Coordinates of C-alpha atoms and ligand atoms in Angstrom, one line a residue:
M1 CA 63.9 -75.5 220.6
E2 CA 60.2 -73.1 219.9
R3 CA 59.7 -72.6 222.7
Y4 CA 63.1 -70.5 224.5
F5 CA 63.2 -67.8 225.0
P6 CA 65.9 -66.1 226.8
M7 CA 65.5 -63.4 227.9
R8 CA 68.3 -60.3 226.3
K9 CA 66.5 -57.6 227.6
L10 CA 66.2 -55.5 231.1
P11 CA 62.8 -55.7 231.7
A12 CA 60.5 -52.4 232.0
R13 CA 60.3 -51.7 236.2
A14 CA 56.9 -53.2 236.9
G15 CA 53.5 -50.3 238.0
Y16 CA 52.3 -51.8 241.3
K17 CA 52.5 -50.0 244.3
Q18 CA 50.7 -49.7 247.5
G19 CA 48.3 -51.4 248.0
D20 CA 48.2 -54.1 245.8
V21 CA 49.4 -57.8 246.6
F22 CA 51.6 -60.2 246.7
V23 CA 51.0 -63.3 247.6
L24 CA 53.7 -66.3 248.0
V25 CA 53.0 -69.8 247.3
G26 CA 55.5 -72.2 249.3
E27 CA 56.6 -71.7 252.1
L28 CA 60.3 -69.1 252.9
F29 CA 63.3 -70.5 253.4
G30 CA 66.6 -68.9 254.2
R31 CA 68.5 -69.5 251.4
G32 CA 65.7 -70.5 249.1
Y33 CA 65.1 -68.5 246.0
A34 CA 61.7 -67.3 246.9
N35 CA 63.8 -64.4 249.3
G36 CA 64.1 -62.3 246.2
I37 CA 60.9 -61.7 245.1
V38 CA 59.9 -61.0 248.3
D39 CA 62.1 -58.7 249.4
E40 CA 61.2 -56.7 245.4
A41 CA 58.0 -56.9 246.4
R42 CA 58.1 -55.1 249.9
R43 CA 60.4 -52.9 248.0
A44 CA 56.6 -52.1 245.6
G45 CA 55.1 -51.7 248.8
M46 CA 53.2 -54.2 248.3
T47 CA 51.0 -56.1 250.6
I48 CA 52.8 -59.2 251.5
L49 CA 50.6 -62.7 252.3
G50 CA 52.0 -66.2 252.4
T51 CA 51.2 -69.5 252.4
T52 CA 51.9 -72.4 254.6
V53 CA 52.2 -76.2 253.6
G54 CA 50.9 -76.7 257.5
R55 CA 53.1 -79.8 259.4
R56 CA 52.5 -83.9 259.7
D57 CA 51.5 -84.9 263.5
S58 CA 53.5 -88.1 264.2
D59 CA 50.2 -89.9 263.3
G60 CA 51.0 -88.3 260.1
T61 CA 47.8 -85.7 260.2
L62 CA 48.4 -82.6 258.0
R63 CA 47.4 -79.9 260.1
P64 CA 47.5 -75.8 260.2
L65 CA 51.1 -74.4 261.6
N66 CA 50.7 -73.7 265.8
A67 CA 50.6 -70.7 267.6
E68 CA 54.8 -71.3 267.6
E69 CA 55.4 -72.0 263.9
L70 CA 53.0 -69.8 262.5
A71 CA 54.6 -65.7 265.0
E72 CA 58.3 -67.5 263.3
A73 CA 56.6 -67.6 259.6
E74 CA 55.2 -64.2 259.7
A75 CA 58.5 -63.4 261.4
N76 CA 60.4 -64.8 258.8
L77 CA 58.4 -64.0 255.9
G78 CA 58.0 -60.0 256.9
G79 CA 53.8 -60.8 256.3
K80 CA 51.0 -62.6 257.1
I81 CA 50.3 -66.4 256.1
I82 CA 47.3 -67.8 255.4
N83 CA 47.7 -70.5 257.5
I84 CA 45.5 -73.4 256.0
P85 CA 47.6 -76.5 254.7
L86 CA 49.0 -76.3 250.8
E87 CA 50.9 -79.7 251.3
A88 CA 50.4 -81.2 247.3
G89 CA 51.3 -84.7 246.6
F90 CA 49.8 -87.7 247.8
D91 CA 52.6 -90.3 249.9
M92 CA 50.1 -90.4 253.1
E93 CA 47.6 -90.2 251.4
P94 CA 45.4 -93.9 252.8
A95 CA 44.0 -95.4 250.2
A96 CA 40.9 -97.8 250.9
D97 CA 42.4 -100.0 252.5
G98 CA 44.0 -97.8 255.3
Q99 CA 47.0 -97.7 253.5
S100 CA 49.4 -95.1 252.6
F101 CA 52.7 -95.3 250.2
A102 CA 54.2 -93.9 253.3
D103 CA 53.5 -97.1 255.1
I104 CA 53.2 -100.0 251.9
L105 CA 57.1 -98.2 251.4
K106 CA 58.1 -98.9 255.2
G107 CA 58.2 -103.0 254.3
V108 CA 60.5 -102.7 251.3
K109 CA 63.7 -104.0 252.3
P110 CA 66.7 -102.3 251.5
D111 CA 68.0 -103.7 249.0
A112 CA 65.0 -104.9 247.1
W113 CA 63.6 -102.0 245.7
E114 CA 64.1 -103.3 242.6
G115 CA 61.3 -105.8 243.5
F116 CA 58.8 -102.9 243.9
V117 CA 56.3 -103.1 241.4
L118 CA 54.2 -100.0 241.7
D119 CA 50.3 -100.9 242.5
Q120 CA 48.6 -98.8 239.4
G121 CA 44.9 -98.6 240.7
R122 CA 46.5 -97.8 244.2
L123 CA 48.0 -94.5 242.7
D124 CA 45.2 -93.4 240.8
E125 CA 42.9 -93.6 243.9
V126 CA 45.6 -91.5 246.6
R127 CA 46.1 -89.2 243.5
A128 CA 43.4 -88.1 243.0
K129 CA 42.4 -87.3 246.8
G130 CA 45.5 -85.8 247.0
E131 CA 44.8 -83.5 244.6
A132 CA 41.8 -83.2 246.3
R133 CA 42.8 -82.0 249.2
F134 CA 45.0 -79.8 248.3
R135 CA 42.4 -78.1 245.5
G136 CA 40.0 -78.3 248.8
N137 CA 42.5 -76.4 251.0
M138 CA 43.3 -74.1 247.9
E139 CA 39.6 -72.8 247.3
K140 CA 39.8 -72.4 251.3
V141 CA 42.9 -70.3 250.9
V142 CA 41.0 -68.2 248.4
A143 CA 38.4 -67.7 250.2
E144 CA 40.3 -65.9 252.9
L145 CA 41.9 -64.4 250.0
K146 CA 38.9 -62.5 249.0
T147 CA 38.7 -60.6 251.6
M148 CA 41.9 -59.7 251.7
I149 CA 42.8 -58.2 248.7
P150 CA 41.0 -55.0 248.5
Q151 CA 38.9 -54.6 245.3
G152 CA 40.2 -53.4 242.0
A153 CA 44.4 -54.1 244.0
S154 CA 47.2 -55.8 241.7
V155 CA 48.0 -58.9 242.4
L156 CA 51.5 -61.3 242.6
F157 CA 51.0 -65.2 242.7
S158 CA 54.5 -66.4 243.6
H159 CA 54.8 -70.0 243.4
A160 CA 57.4 -71.4 244.7
M161 CA 55.7 -75.5 245.2
A162 CA 59.0 -78.1 244.3
G163 CA 59.5 -81.3 245.1
G164 CA 57.4 -84.9 245.8
I165 CA 60.1 -87.1 246.8
P166 CA 57.8 -89.7 248.7
R167 CA 58.1 -90.0 252.8
A168 CA 60.7 -93.2 252.9
R169 CA 63.7 -94.2 254.9
L170 CA 64.3 -96.4 251.4
F171 CA 64.5 -93.3 248.9
M172 CA 67.8 -91.6 250.8
P173 CA 70.1 -94.3 250.0
L174 CA 69.1 -94.8 246.4
L175 CA 68.7 -90.8 246.2
N176 CA 72.3 -90.6 247.2
K177 CA 73.4 -93.3 244.7
V178 CA 71.9 -91.4 242.6
F179 CA 72.5 -87.9 243.4
K180 CA 76.3 -88.8 244.5
G181 CA 77.1 -92.6 243.6
S182 CA 80.5 -92.8 241.8
G183 CA 81.9 -95.7 241.2
D184 CA 81.0 -98.6 242.9
K185 CA 78.3 -96.3 244.4
Y186 CA 77.0 -95.6 241.1
L187 CA 73.2 -96.3 240.0
S188 CA 72.1 -95.4 236.8
S189 CA 69.2 -92.4 237.3
E190 CA 67.4 -94.6 234.0
L191 CA 67.1 -97.5 236.5
F192 CA 66.2 -95.8 239.7
W193 CA 63.5 -94.1 236.8
N194 CA 62.1 -97.2 235.3
S195 CA 62.2 -99.2 238.7
G196 CA 57.6 -99.1 240.7
L197 CA 59.9 -96.7 242.9
G198 CA 60.9 -94.7 239.9
Q199 CA 57.3 -94.6 239.0
L200 CA 56.1 -93.4 241.7
C201 CA 58.2 -90.6 242.4
S202 CA 57.4 -88.9 238.6
A203 CA 53.8 -89.0 239.3
S204 CA 54.6 -87.3 242.8
F205 CA 57.2 -84.5 240.6
F206 CA 54.3 -84.2 238.4
D207 CA 51.9 -83.6 241.4
V208 CA 53.8 -80.7 243.3
S209 CA 56.4 -79.4 241.0
A210 CA 54.0 -78.4 238.4
D211 CA 50.3 -79.3 238.5
T212 CA 50.0 -77.0 241.9
F213 CA 50.3 -73.9 239.5
K214 CA 47.3 -75.7 237.4
Y215 CA 45.5 -75.8 240.3
L216 CA 46.1 -72.6 241.3
I217 CA 45.3 -70.7 238.6
E218 CA 41.7 -72.6 238.3
A219 CA 41.6 -71.8 241.6
T220 CA 41.9 -68.3 241.7
A221 CA 39.4 -68.0 238.8
P222 CA 37.4 -65.5 240.8
L223 CA 40.5 -62.9 242.0
R224 CA 40.5 -62.0 238.3
Q225 CA 37.2 -61.0 238.0
S226 CA 37.5 -58.5 240.1
N227 CA 41.5 -57.4 240.6
N228 CA 44.4 -57.3 238.2
V229 CA 46.2 -61.8 238.9
R230 CA 49.7 -61.9 237.6
Y231 CA 51.6 -65.1 238.4
T232 CA 55.5 -66.4 238.0
A233 CA 56.8 -69.5 238.4
Y234 CA 60.1 -70.8 239.1
G235 CA 61.4 -73.4 236.0
Y236 CA 64.7 -75.0 235.9
H237 CA 65.7 -76.1 231.9
G238 CA 69.1 -75.7 232.0
C239 CA 71.0 -71.8 231.7
E240 CA 73.3 -70.6 229.4
V241 CA 76.1 -69.4 231.4
L242 CA 79.9 -68.7 230.1
I243 CA 81.7 -71.1 228.2
S244 CA 85.7 -70.5 226.4
G245 CA 84.0 -66.8 226.7
R246 CA 80.8 -67.7 224.4
Y247 CA 77.4 -68.2 226.4
V248 CA 75.9 -71.8 226.1
W249 CA 72.8 -73.4 227.4
Q250 CA 73.9 -76.0 230.1
S251 CA 72.5 -78.1 231.6
Y252 CA 72.6 -80.0 235.4
T253 CA 71.9 -84.3 234.8
P254 CA 70.5 -86.4 236.4
Y255 CA 67.8 -83.8 236.6
M256 CA 64.1 -86.5 236.6
Q257 CA 62.2 -83.3 238.0
G258 CA 63.1 -82.1 234.0
W259 CA 59.6 -83.2 233.3
A260 CA 57.9 -82.3 235.3
K261 CA 59.0 -78.8 235.0
I262 CA 57.9 -79.3 231.7
R263 CA 55.2 -79.9 232.1
L264 CA 55.5 -76.9 234.8
E265 CA 55.4 -74.7 232.1
D266 CA 52.7 -76.5 229.7
H267 CA 50.8 -75.1 232.1
A268 CA 51.5 -71.5 231.2
I269 CA 51.6 -72.2 228.3
A270 CA 48.3 -73.6 228.1
A271 CA 47.5 -70.6 231.2
R272 CA 48.6 -68.1 228.6
S273 CA 46.3 -69.3 225.4
E274 CA 43.4 -68.2 227.5
G275 CA 44.7 -64.5 228.2
I276 CA 45.7 -65.8 232.0
I277 CA 48.7 -63.6 232.5
A278 CA 51.6 -66.3 234.1
T279 CA 54.4 -67.1 233.5
V280 CA 57.4 -69.3 234.3
Y281 CA 60.7 -68.2 234.8
N282 CA 63.2 -70.4 234.4
C283 CA 67.0 -69.9 236.7
P284 CA 70.0 -70.8 236.5
E285 CA 71.5 -73.9 239.0
I286 CA 71.6 -72.5 242.5
Q287 CA 71.9 -73.6 246.8
T288 CA 69.7 -74.0 248.3
N289 CA 67.8 -76.3 250.5
S290 CA 66.0 -77.9 247.3
S291 CA 69.2 -78.1 245.5
A292 CA 71.3 -79.7 248.2
L293 CA 70.6 -83.5 247.3
F294 CA 72.3 -81.9 243.6
M295 CA 75.5 -81.9 244.9
G296 CA 77.1 -81.1 241.7
V297 CA 74.3 -79.1 240.3
E298 CA 76.9 -75.4 241.9
L299 CA 79.7 -76.0 239.6
S300 CA 77.5 -74.6 236.6
L301 CA 77.3 -70.9 239.0
Y302 CA 81.1 -70.2 238.7
P303 CA 81.0 -68.6 236.2
L304 CA 78.8 -66.4 236.9
L305 CA 81.7 -64.6 238.0
N306 CA 83.2 -64.0 234.2
S307 CA 79.8 -63.0 233.8
L308 CA 80.1 -59.8 235.9
V309 CA 83.1 -58.9 234.2
D310 CA 81.7 -59.7 231.2
E311 CA 79.0 -57.2 231.8
G312 CA 79.8 -54.6 232.8
G313 CA 82.2 -55.7 236.1
G314 CA 81.7 -51.8 238.1
P315 CA 82.0 -51.7 241.3
V316 CA 79.1 -53.9 242.0
A317 CA 81.1 -56.5 240.0
R318 CA 84.5 -56.3 241.8
E319 CA 83.8 -55.5 245.5
F320 CA 81.7 -58.5 244.8
I321 CA 84.5 -60.5 243.9
T322 CA 86.5 -59.8 246.3
E323 CA 83.8 -60.9 249.1
C324 CA 84.1 -64.4 247.1
E325 CA 88.2 -64.1 246.8
S326 CA 87.7 -63.7 250.9
L327 CA 86.7 -67.6 250.9
L328 CA 89.5 -69.0 249.1
N329 CA 91.7 -71.1 250.7
D330 CA 95.3 -69.0 250.7
G331 CA 97.0 -68.9 247.5
V332 CA 94.0 -69.9 245.7
T333 CA 92.6 -67.3 243.3
I334 CA 89.4 -66.8 241.4
A335 CA 91.1 -66.7 238.0
D336 CA 92.2 -70.6 239.6
L337 CA 88.6 -71.6 240.6
L338 CA 87.7 -70.4 237.4
A339 CA 89.9 -72.4 235.2
A340 CA 88.8 -75.7 237.4
A341 CA 85.2 -75.2 236.7
E342 CA 85.2 -74.3 232.6
R343 CA 87.6 -77.8 232.9
Y344 CA 84.7 -79.4 234.0
L345 CA 82.3 -77.0 231.7
A346 CA 84.1 -77.5 229.0
A347 CA 84.6 -81.5 228.7
P348 CA 84.2 -83.2 225.9
L349 CA 82.0 -85.9 227.5
L350 CA 79.5 -83.6 228.4
K351 CA 78.9 -82.5 225.0
Q352 CA 76.3 -85.9 224.5
F353 CA 74.2 -83.3 227.2
D354 CA 74.4 -80.2 225.2
K355 CA 71.0 -80.5 223.3
L356 CA 68.2 -78.8 225.1
A357 CA 65.7 -80.6 223.0
E358 CA 66.7 -83.8 224.3
W359 CA 66.3 -82.6 228.1
P360 CA 66.5 -84.2 231.4
H361 CA 68.8 -86.1 230.9
H362 CA 70.1 -90.0 232.6
S363 CA 73.3 -90.0 233.6
T364 CA 76.5 -91.9 232.6
K365 CA 78.8 -93.6 235.2
E366 CA 81.8 -91.9 233.8
Q367 CA 79.5 -88.2 233.6
M368 CA 79.2 -88.9 237.9
E369 CA 82.3 -89.3 238.3
L370 CA 83.4 -86.1 236.8
M371 CA 81.8 -84.4 238.0
L372 CA 80.9 -85.6 241.4
T373 CA 85.2 -85.1 241.2
A374 CA 84.9 -81.3 239.9
S375 CA 82.9 -80.7 242.7
A376 CA 84.4 -82.3 245.5
E377 CA 87.7 -80.3 244.1
L378 CA 86.1 -76.8 243.4
I379 CA 84.6 -77.0 247.0
A380 CA 88.2 -77.7 248.5
M381 CA 89.6 -74.7 247.3
N382 CA 87.0 -73.0 249.7
K383 CA 88.9 -71.7 253.5
S384 CA 85.6 -73.8 255.1
P385 CA 83.2 -75.8 252.7
K386 CA 80.8 -74.3 254.9
E387 CA 81.4 -71.8 253.5
I388 CA 82.1 -71.5 249.7
V389 CA 81.8 -68.8 247.0
C390 CA 78.6 -70.6 245.8
A391 CA 76.6 -69.3 249.1
P392 CA 77.3 -65.7 248.0
L393 CA 77.0 -66.2 243.8
S394 CA 73.6 -67.7 245.3
R395 CA 71.7 -65.0 246.5
A396 CA 73.4 -63.1 244.8
V397 CA 71.5 -64.8 241.3
F398 CA 68.3 -65.4 243.7
S399 CA 68.3 -61.8 244.2
T400 CA 68.4 -60.6 241.2
T401 CA 66.3 -63.3 239.8
G402 CA 64.1 -62.3 241.7
Y403 CA 63.8 -58.1 240.5
L404 CA 63.7 -59.9 236.7
M405 CA 60.2 -61.8 238.2
F406 CA 58.8 -59.6 239.3
H407 CA 59.0 -56.5 236.8
D408 CA 59.3 -58.8 233.9
S409 CA 55.8 -60.3 235.2
W410 CA 54.0 -56.6 234.8
A411 CA 53.8 -57.3 231.0
P412 CA 55.6 -60.4 230.5
E413 CA 56.4 -61.3 226.4
K414 CA 55.9 -65.2 226.4
P415 CA 54.7 -68.3 228.7
V416 CA 58.5 -69.5 230.3
A417 CA 61.3 -67.1 229.8
W418 CA 64.7 -68.7 230.5
L419 CA 67.1 -65.9 232.5
N420 CA 70.4 -67.0 232.0
H421 CA 74.2 -66.4 232.9
D422 CA 74.2 -63.0 230.7
I423 CA 71.1 -61.0 232.2
I424 CA 71.9 -61.9 235.5
A425 CA 75.5 -60.4 234.8
R426 CA 73.7 -57.6 233.6
Q427 CA 71.2 -56.6 236.7
L428 CA 74.4 -57.2 238.9
N429 CA 75.9 -54.7 237.0
S430 CA 72.9 -52.3 236.8
Ligands
LIG501 N1 67.2 -74.3 243.4 C1 68.1 -74.5 241.9 O1 69.2 -74.3 242.1 C2 66.6 -74.1 241.4 C3 67.0 -73.5 239.8 C4 66.2 -73.4 238.8 C5 64.5 -73.5 239.2 N2 64.4 -74.1 241.0 C6 63.0 -73.8 241.5 O2 63.3 -72.6 242.6 C7 62.2 -73.3 243.9 C8 62.3 -73.5 245.0 O3 63.1 -73.6 245.0 P1 64.1 -73.3 246.1 O4 65.8 -74.2 244.8 O5 64.6 -71.8 246.2 O6 64.2 -74.3 247.5 P2 63.8 -74.0 248.7 O7 63.3 -75.5 249.3 O8 63.9 -72.9 249.6 O9 61.7 -74.7 248.4 C9 61.3 -75.5 247.9 C10 59.2 -75.2 247.4 O10 58.5 -76.4 247.7 C11 58.0 -76.0 249.1 N3 57.3 -77.2 249.0 C12 58.1 -78.7 249.7 N4 57.1 -79.6 249.3 C13 55.8 -79.5 249.0 C14 55.1 -80.0 248.7 N5 54.8 -80.9 249.4 N6 53.6 -79.5 249.0 C15 54.3 -78.2 248.7 N7 54.9 -77.5 248.3 C16 55.9 -78.4 249.0 C17 58.4 -75.5 250.0 O11 57.8 -74.8 250.7 C18 58.8 -74.0 249.4 O12 58.0 -73.4 249.1 C19 61.3 -74.3 242.8 O13 60.2 -74.4 242.3 C20 62.3 -75.0 242.4 O14 62.3 -75.7 242.0 C21 65.6 -74.0 242.0

């Protein structure tokens, strides 16, 4: 595919320095991807600023953080948070009749989900309202930023926003079937995606995971007149990992956010064509709050242990592998773990999903069965299902991606880049 650009060379060090400003667009969670880039920006001496999505009161009103929430969020970030709610999406936005999709979905019974018909007129109406709310709040954030950013300072915006599952109870049992269901509990992602509820999710994913990046770039145009401004965003579009001794592109299926992630890339490409330095970095699969629903997403993380050895295998790699080994059941070795991961990743059944140009793919019953069984088998190799090898692996990946994105963002070659296991392992070993 034309846009496929795997980063193969470690980036030169970025020129950001003390007095320059880093702005996180989205909130920071303990195991979230953004931790890596925030740490790197702090190491460079930049001023760290954050944003919030705000909170919803019990009557549904969107509000800024209260004093206690703000103090906690600022302590967690280690920087000031601009307290204007940047929640994106439209699920709680009431139409002219006072009803939001969240209200309407309360009346849909779980077993009647296939009968839900999406009212396009209502969708268009609340989508426009959601967009106006987000853009309006983003403009207020930019007005605050203008007072905080020194003239001439370099500014780096890190977009971390993704999500958009409409807030309605109805979705949980359905999505559990789509992402965790096998046998009788299997629900085809394609069947779900083509339903009225699937179409609603699709619109929401586009608005939250993709278009917020475009709105950010547009709203910050005035800053670009006085400052050097750069943008990064976290993408996902599969990842190359070591399978049977060579790097092979693979992806998690069914990744229904995939179409929104392609649109996110399109926004970076469009911005770059106008001379704006915006880059989407497609990152490996890791375990975070947002990926917890996708059982099996962690399977492609295990071979990073092989890459660490392949890409240098120095003392850092050895220490890291020892740490991982200590989490395994007595008598289970890293080699056993890797052999089990390889059995899954190299399975002939996955061949049908191996074309990047056809991504994202829908699930099949056999593939879900294979993935969920392999996921459970590997998790059972750990002493505790609460602290599995994927936890240190995920931390290593978010730190390293943070480093790579931060430094590459200074002078990126392309608007879309893939950070595969080879470059992650090389950086970890360096
Ligand atoms: N976890 C993975 O395997 C993986 C892989 C590749 C890329 N990513 C991407 O990394 C980024 C960070 O995700 P993460 O996995 O670290 O999870 P996370 O849960 O830590 O972060 C999710 C982010 O989305 C924001 N968000 C959620 N709902 C929102 C809404 N309605 N409006 C505005 N913002 C909203 C949150 O505030 C948070 O900043 C996302 O873009 C994600 O798609 C994740």
